[in-house]
XYZ file of C-alpha atoms in Angstrom:
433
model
C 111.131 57.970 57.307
C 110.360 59.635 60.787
C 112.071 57.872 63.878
C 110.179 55.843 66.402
C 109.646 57.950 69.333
C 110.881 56.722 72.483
C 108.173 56.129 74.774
C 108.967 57.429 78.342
C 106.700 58.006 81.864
C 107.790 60.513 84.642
C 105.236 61.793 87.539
C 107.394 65.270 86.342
C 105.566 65.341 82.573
C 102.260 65.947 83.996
C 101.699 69.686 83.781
C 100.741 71.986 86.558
C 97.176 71.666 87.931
C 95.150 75.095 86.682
C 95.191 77.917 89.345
C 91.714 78.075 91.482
C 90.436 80.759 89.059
C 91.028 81.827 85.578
C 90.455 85.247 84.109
C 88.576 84.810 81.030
C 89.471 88.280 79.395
C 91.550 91.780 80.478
C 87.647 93.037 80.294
C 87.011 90.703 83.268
C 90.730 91.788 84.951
C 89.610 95.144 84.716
C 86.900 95.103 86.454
C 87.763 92.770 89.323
C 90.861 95.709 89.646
C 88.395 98.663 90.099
C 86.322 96.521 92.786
C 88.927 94.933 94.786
C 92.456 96.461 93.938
C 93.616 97.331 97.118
C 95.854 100.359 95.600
C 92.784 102.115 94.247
C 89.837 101.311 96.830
C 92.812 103.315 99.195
C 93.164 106.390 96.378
C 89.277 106.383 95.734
C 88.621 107.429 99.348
C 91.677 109.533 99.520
C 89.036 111.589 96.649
C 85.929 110.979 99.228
C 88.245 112.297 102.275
C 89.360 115.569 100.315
C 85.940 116.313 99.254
C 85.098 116.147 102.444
C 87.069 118.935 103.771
C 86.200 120.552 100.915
C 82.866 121.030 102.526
C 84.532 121.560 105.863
C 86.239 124.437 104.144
C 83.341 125.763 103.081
C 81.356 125.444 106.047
C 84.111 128.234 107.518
C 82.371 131.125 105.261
C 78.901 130.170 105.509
C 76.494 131.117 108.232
C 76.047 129.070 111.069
C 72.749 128.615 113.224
C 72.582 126.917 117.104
C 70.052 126.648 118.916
C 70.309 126.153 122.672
C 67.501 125.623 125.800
C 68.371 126.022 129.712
C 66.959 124.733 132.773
C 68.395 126.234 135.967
C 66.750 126.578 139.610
C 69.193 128.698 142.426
C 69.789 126.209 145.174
C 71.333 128.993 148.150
C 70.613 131.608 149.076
C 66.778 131.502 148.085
C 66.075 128.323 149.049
C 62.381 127.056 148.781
C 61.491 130.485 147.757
C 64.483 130.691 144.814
C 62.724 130.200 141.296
C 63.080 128.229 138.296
C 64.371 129.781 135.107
C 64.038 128.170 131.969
C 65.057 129.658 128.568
C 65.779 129.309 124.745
C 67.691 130.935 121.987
C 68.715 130.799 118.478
C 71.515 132.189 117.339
C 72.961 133.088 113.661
C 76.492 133.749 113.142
C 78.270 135.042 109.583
C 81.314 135.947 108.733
C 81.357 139.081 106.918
C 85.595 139.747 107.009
C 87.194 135.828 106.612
C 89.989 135.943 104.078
C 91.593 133.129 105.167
C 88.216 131.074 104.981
C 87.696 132.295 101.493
C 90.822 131.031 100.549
C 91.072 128.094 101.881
C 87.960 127.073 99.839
C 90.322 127.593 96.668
C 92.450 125.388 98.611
C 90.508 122.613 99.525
C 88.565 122.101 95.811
C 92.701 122.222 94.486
C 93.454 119.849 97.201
C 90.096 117.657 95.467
C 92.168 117.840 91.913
C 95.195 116.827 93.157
C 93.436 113.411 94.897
C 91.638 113.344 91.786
C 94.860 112.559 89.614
C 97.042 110.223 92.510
C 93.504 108.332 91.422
C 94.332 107.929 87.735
C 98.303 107.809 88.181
C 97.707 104.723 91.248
C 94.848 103.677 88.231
C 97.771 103.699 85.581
C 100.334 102.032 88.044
C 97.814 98.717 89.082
C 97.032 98.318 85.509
C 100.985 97.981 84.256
C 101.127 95.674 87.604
C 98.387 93.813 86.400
C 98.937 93.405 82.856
C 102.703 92.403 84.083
C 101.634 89.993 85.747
C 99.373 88.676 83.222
C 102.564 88.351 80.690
C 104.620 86.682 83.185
C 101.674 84.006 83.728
C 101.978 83.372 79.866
C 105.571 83.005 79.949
C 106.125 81.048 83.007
C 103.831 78.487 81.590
C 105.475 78.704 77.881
C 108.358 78.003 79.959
C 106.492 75.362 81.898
C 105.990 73.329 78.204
C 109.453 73.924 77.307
C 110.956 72.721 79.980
C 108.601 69.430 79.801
C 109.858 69.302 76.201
C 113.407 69.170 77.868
C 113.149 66.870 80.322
C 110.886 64.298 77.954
C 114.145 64.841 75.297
C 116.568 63.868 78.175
C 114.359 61.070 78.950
C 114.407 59.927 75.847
C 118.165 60.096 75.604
C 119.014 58.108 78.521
C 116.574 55.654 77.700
C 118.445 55.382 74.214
C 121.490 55.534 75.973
C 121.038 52.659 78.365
C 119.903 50.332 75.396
C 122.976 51.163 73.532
C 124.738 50.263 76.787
C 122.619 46.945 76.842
C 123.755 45.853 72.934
C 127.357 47.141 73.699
C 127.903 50.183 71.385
C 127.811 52.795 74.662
C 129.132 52.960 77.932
C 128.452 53.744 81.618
C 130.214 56.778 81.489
C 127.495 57.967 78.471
C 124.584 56.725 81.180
C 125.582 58.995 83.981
C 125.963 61.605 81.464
C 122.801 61.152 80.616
C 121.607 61.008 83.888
C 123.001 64.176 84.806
C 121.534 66.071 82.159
C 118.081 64.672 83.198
C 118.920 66.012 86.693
C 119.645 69.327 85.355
C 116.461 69.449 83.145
C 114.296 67.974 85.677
C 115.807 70.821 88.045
C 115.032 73.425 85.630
C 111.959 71.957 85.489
C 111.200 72.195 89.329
C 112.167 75.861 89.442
C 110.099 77.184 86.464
C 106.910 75.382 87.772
C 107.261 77.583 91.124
C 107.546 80.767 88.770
C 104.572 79.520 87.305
C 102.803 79.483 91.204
C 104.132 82.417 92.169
C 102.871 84.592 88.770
C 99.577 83.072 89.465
C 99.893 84.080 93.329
C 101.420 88.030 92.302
C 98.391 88.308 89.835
C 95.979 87.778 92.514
C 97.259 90.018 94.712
C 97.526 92.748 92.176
C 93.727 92.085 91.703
C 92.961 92.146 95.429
C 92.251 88.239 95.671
C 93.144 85.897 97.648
C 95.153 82.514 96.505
C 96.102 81.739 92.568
C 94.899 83.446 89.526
C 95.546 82.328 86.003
C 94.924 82.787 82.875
C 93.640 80.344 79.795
C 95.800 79.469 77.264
C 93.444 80.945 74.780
C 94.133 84.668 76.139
C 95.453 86.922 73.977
C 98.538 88.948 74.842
C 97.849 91.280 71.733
C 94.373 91.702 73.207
C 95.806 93.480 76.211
C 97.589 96.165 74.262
C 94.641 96.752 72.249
C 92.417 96.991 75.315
C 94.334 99.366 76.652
C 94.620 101.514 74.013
C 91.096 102.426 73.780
C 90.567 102.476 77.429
C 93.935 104.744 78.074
C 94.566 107.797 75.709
C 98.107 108.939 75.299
C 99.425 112.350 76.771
C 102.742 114.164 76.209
C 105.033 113.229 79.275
C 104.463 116.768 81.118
C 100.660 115.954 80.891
C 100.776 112.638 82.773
C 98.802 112.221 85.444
C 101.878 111.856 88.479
C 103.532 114.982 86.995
C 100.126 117.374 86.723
C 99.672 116.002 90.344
C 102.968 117.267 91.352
C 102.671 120.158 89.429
C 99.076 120.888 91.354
C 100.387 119.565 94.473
C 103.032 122.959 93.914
C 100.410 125.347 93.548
C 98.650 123.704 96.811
C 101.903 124.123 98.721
C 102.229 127.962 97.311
C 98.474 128.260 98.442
C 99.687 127.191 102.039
C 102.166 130.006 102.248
C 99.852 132.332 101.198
C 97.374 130.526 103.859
C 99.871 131.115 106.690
C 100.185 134.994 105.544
C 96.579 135.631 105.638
C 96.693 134.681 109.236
C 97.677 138.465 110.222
C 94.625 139.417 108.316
C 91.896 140.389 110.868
C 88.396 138.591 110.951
C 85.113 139.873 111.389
C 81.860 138.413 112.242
C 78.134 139.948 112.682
C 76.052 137.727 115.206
C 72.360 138.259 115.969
C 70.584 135.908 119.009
C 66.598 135.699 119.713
C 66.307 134.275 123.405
C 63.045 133.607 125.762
C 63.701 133.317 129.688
C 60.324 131.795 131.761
C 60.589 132.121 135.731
C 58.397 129.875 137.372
C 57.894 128.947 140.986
C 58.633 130.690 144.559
C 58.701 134.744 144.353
C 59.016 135.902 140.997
C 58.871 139.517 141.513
C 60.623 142.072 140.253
C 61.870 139.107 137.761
C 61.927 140.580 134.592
C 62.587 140.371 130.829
C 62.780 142.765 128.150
C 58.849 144.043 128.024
C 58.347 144.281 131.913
C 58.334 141.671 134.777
C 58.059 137.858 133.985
C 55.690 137.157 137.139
C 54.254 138.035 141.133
C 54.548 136.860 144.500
C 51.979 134.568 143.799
C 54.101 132.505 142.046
C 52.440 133.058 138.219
C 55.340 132.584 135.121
C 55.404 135.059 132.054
C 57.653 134.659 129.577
C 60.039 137.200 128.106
C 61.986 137.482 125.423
C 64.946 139.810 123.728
C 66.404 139.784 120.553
C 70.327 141.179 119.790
C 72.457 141.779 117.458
C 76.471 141.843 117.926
C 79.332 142.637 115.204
C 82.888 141.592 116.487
C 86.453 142.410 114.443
C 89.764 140.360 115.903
C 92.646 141.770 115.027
C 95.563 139.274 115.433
C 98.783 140.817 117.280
C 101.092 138.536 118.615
C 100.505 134.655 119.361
C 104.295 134.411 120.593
C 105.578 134.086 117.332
C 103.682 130.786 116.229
C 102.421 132.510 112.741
C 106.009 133.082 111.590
C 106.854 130.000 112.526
C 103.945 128.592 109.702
C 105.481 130.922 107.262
C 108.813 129.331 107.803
C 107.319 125.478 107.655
C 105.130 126.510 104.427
C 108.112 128.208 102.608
C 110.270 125.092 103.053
C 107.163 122.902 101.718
C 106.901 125.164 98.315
C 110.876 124.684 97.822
C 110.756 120.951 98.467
C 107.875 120.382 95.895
C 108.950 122.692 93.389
C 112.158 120.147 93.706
C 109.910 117.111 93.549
C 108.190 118.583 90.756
C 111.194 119.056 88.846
C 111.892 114.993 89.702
C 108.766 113.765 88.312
C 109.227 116.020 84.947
C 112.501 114.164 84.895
C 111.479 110.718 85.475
C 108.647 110.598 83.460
C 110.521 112.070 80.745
C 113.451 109.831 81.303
C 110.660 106.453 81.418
C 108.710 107.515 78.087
C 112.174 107.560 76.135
C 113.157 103.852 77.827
C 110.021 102.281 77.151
C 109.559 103.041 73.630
C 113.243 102.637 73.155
C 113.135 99.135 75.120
C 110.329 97.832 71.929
C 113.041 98.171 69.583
C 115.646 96.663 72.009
C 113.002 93.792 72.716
C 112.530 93.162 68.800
C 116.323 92.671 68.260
C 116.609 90.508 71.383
C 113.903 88.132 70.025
C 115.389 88.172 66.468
C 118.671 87.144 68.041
C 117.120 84.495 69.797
C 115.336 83.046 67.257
C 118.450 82.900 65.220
C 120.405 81.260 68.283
C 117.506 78.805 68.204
C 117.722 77.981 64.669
C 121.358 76.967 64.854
C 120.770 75.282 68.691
C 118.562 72.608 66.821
C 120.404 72.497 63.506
C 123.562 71.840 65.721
C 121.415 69.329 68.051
C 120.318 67.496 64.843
C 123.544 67.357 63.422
C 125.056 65.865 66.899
C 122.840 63.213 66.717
C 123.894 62.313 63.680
C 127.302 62.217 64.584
C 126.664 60.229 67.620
C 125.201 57.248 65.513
C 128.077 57.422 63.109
C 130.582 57.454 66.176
C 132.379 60.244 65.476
C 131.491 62.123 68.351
C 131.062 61.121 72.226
C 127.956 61.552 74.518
C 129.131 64.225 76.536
C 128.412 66.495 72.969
C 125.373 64.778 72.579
C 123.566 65.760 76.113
C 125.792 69.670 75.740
C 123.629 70.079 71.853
C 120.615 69.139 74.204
C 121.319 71.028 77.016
C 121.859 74.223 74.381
C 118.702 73.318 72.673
C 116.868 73.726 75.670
C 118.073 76.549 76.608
C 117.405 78.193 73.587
C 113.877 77.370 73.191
C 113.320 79.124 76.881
C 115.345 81.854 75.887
C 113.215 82.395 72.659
C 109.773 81.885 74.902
C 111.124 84.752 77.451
C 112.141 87.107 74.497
C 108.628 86.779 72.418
C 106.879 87.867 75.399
C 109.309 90.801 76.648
C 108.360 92.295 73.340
C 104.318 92.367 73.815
C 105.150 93.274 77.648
C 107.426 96.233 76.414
C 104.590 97.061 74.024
C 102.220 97.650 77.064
C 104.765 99.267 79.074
C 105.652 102.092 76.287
C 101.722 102.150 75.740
C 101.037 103.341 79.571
C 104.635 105.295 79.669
C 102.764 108.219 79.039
C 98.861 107.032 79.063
C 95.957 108.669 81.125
C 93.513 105.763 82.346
C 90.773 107.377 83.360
């Protein structure tokens, strides 16, 4: 025969209100974290910046074209009689000896790569923040109905212990025992309903949104995992995408010292300018262009016109020492990312081997906890029974409670480290593209 329930009211049963908005799938989270994700709008420029002095970097070996006009009149001496020159000319410029400028186009499109993968490491980063985030959401609120369950059970027990008090089988000293464990559960109660907020609050801001963002109780944990294994593929450690970006961002540094030693190279550039001169007003004579005289005294305006070509070689020979001074600073740059590189090798490395060792070490922890559960409620159970009989006081009464409690939120926070160590080992070593 089943035991009547206790009926009990407390403003503190009533669950959390539901967050302003809900995610209705990791489908929708994904795309609400490529649109707004603060992380990656800031890495997808970084791409848009480096491609653009890309094209800078190519402009430096391509041939350049101005055109300029001129309007000029000689104020003294000449006076009223001075004339007015105007003139125009075009002039195309290519480099034709620019090994720096060659190179640094190598540079630049390496410097595009590198941006390139910071994009899909920062990608792989916001979606282990995100799908964090997500699994604390779950918990907290598994947590949330636990410790409900908790405080209704303490409820319940003071309730029964005040009647018992009423017929004269209990005393005061069981009520405030009773009381205090209803403090402590309503307590524990308080706390995990602000880790509930703040989840809610640390999942909008890893989406880019403002205010709280939750999730139904429908979503599926599992669902996660499985979405991102078919949008992530997994890589061998060395090929993830922070250490390839560290291992380009190497070769970029090695490009700069090689940069800073083609600055001794000389430079060469072949020039050729088409200009027109008009002189027009006062005495013109004896005013000329190439093709004869541009006017008379009578004040008549004839164009001219020349056209020139002009090759130029610098040779570099000293700039007070401020070329040896980049080979120094671009030396010290290769040696501190070859050391960087050898960091990221390591940590990645070092994280691939945790998270897929922390699964098994989650597994065991939940078995563990189930089992602790098990005997919390077999001991809570058999407490009770005790109690009745009067062979045991309240004070073990509210501790089999208090234990019981505890191990149903320890069992709710172990279940879901397993599915979030699951998505951490799955993006350990994952390129999200």
């Amino acid at each position: 025969m089943t035991p009547q329930r206790i009926e009990v009211n407390d403003p503190a049963l009533a669950p959390v209100p539901p967050a302003a908005r809900t995610l209705a799938s990791w489908n929708e989270a994904r795309a609400i974290i490529e649109q707004r994700s603060v992380d990656l709008v800031v890495a997808v420029q970084e791409v848009a910046r480096a491609e653009g002095s890309a094209r800078r970097a190519l402009a430096q070996a391509l041939p350049n074209l101005d055109a300029s006009g001129e309007l000029s009149r000689l104020l003294a001496p000449g006076g009223a009689d001075a004339p007015t020159r105007a003139g125009a000319s075009i002039t195309l410029r290519q480099p034709i000896l620019a090994p720096r400028a060659w190179y640094g186009i190598g540079t630049a499109d390496l410097a595009v790569e590198v941006a390139k993968l910071s994009l899909e490491d920062r990608r792989r980063f916001t979606l282990v923040a995100v799908a964090d985030a997500v699994v604390s959401i779950v918990t907290t609120e598994r947590l949330s109905e636990v410790n409900r369950v908790g405080l209704r059970s303490a409820l319940e027990l003071l309730e029964l212990t005040r009647r018992r008090e009423r017929l004269g089988t209990g005393t005061k000293l069981d009520v405030v025992r009773a009381e205090q464990d209803v403090a402590l559960a309503r307590a524990t109660l308080v706390s995990g309903d602000e880790s509930l907020r703040r989840a809610r609050e640390a999942l909008g801001a890893a989406l880019g949104l403002k205010g709280e963002v939750g999730v139904p109780q429908e979503f599926s944990l599992n669902g996660i995992a499985a979405e991102l294994g078919s949008q992530c593929t997994q890589t061998r450690t060395d090929q993830r995408a922070d250490v390839r970006a560290a291992r380009a961002e190497l070769e970029l540094a090695e490009r700069g010292l090689t940069d800073a030693k083609l600055a001794f190279a000389p430079y060469a550039e072949v020039s050729s300018t088409l200009g027109t001169e008009t002189y027009f007003g006062g005495t013109t004579s004896g005013v000329g262009g190439v093709g004869g005289g541009v006017g008379d005294a009578g004040g008549a305006a004839r164009p001219g016109w020349s056209w020139s070509i002009r090759a130029v070689l610098t040779v570099p020979i000293w700039d007070g020492g401020a070329r040896y001074g980049d080979l120094r600073i671009n030396r010290a740059a290769v040696e501190q990312q070859r050391a960087r590189l050898g960091a990221a090798e390591r940590s990645a490395e070092l994280e691939s081997t945790q998270a897929v060792r922390s699964v098994e070490v989650a597994e065991q922890a939940r078995a563990v906890a189930e089992q602790s559960r098990d005997l919390a409620r077999e001991t809570a159970r058999l407490t009770q029974v005790a109690y009745e009989a009067g062979t045991v006081t309240s004070f073990d009464l509210v501790e089999s409670g208090r234990r019981q409690r505890q191990a149903e939120i320890d069992l709710a926070v172990r279940e879901f480290e397993v599915v979030k160590a699951k998505i951490s080992a799955l993006l350990a070593s994952a390129s999200c593209k």
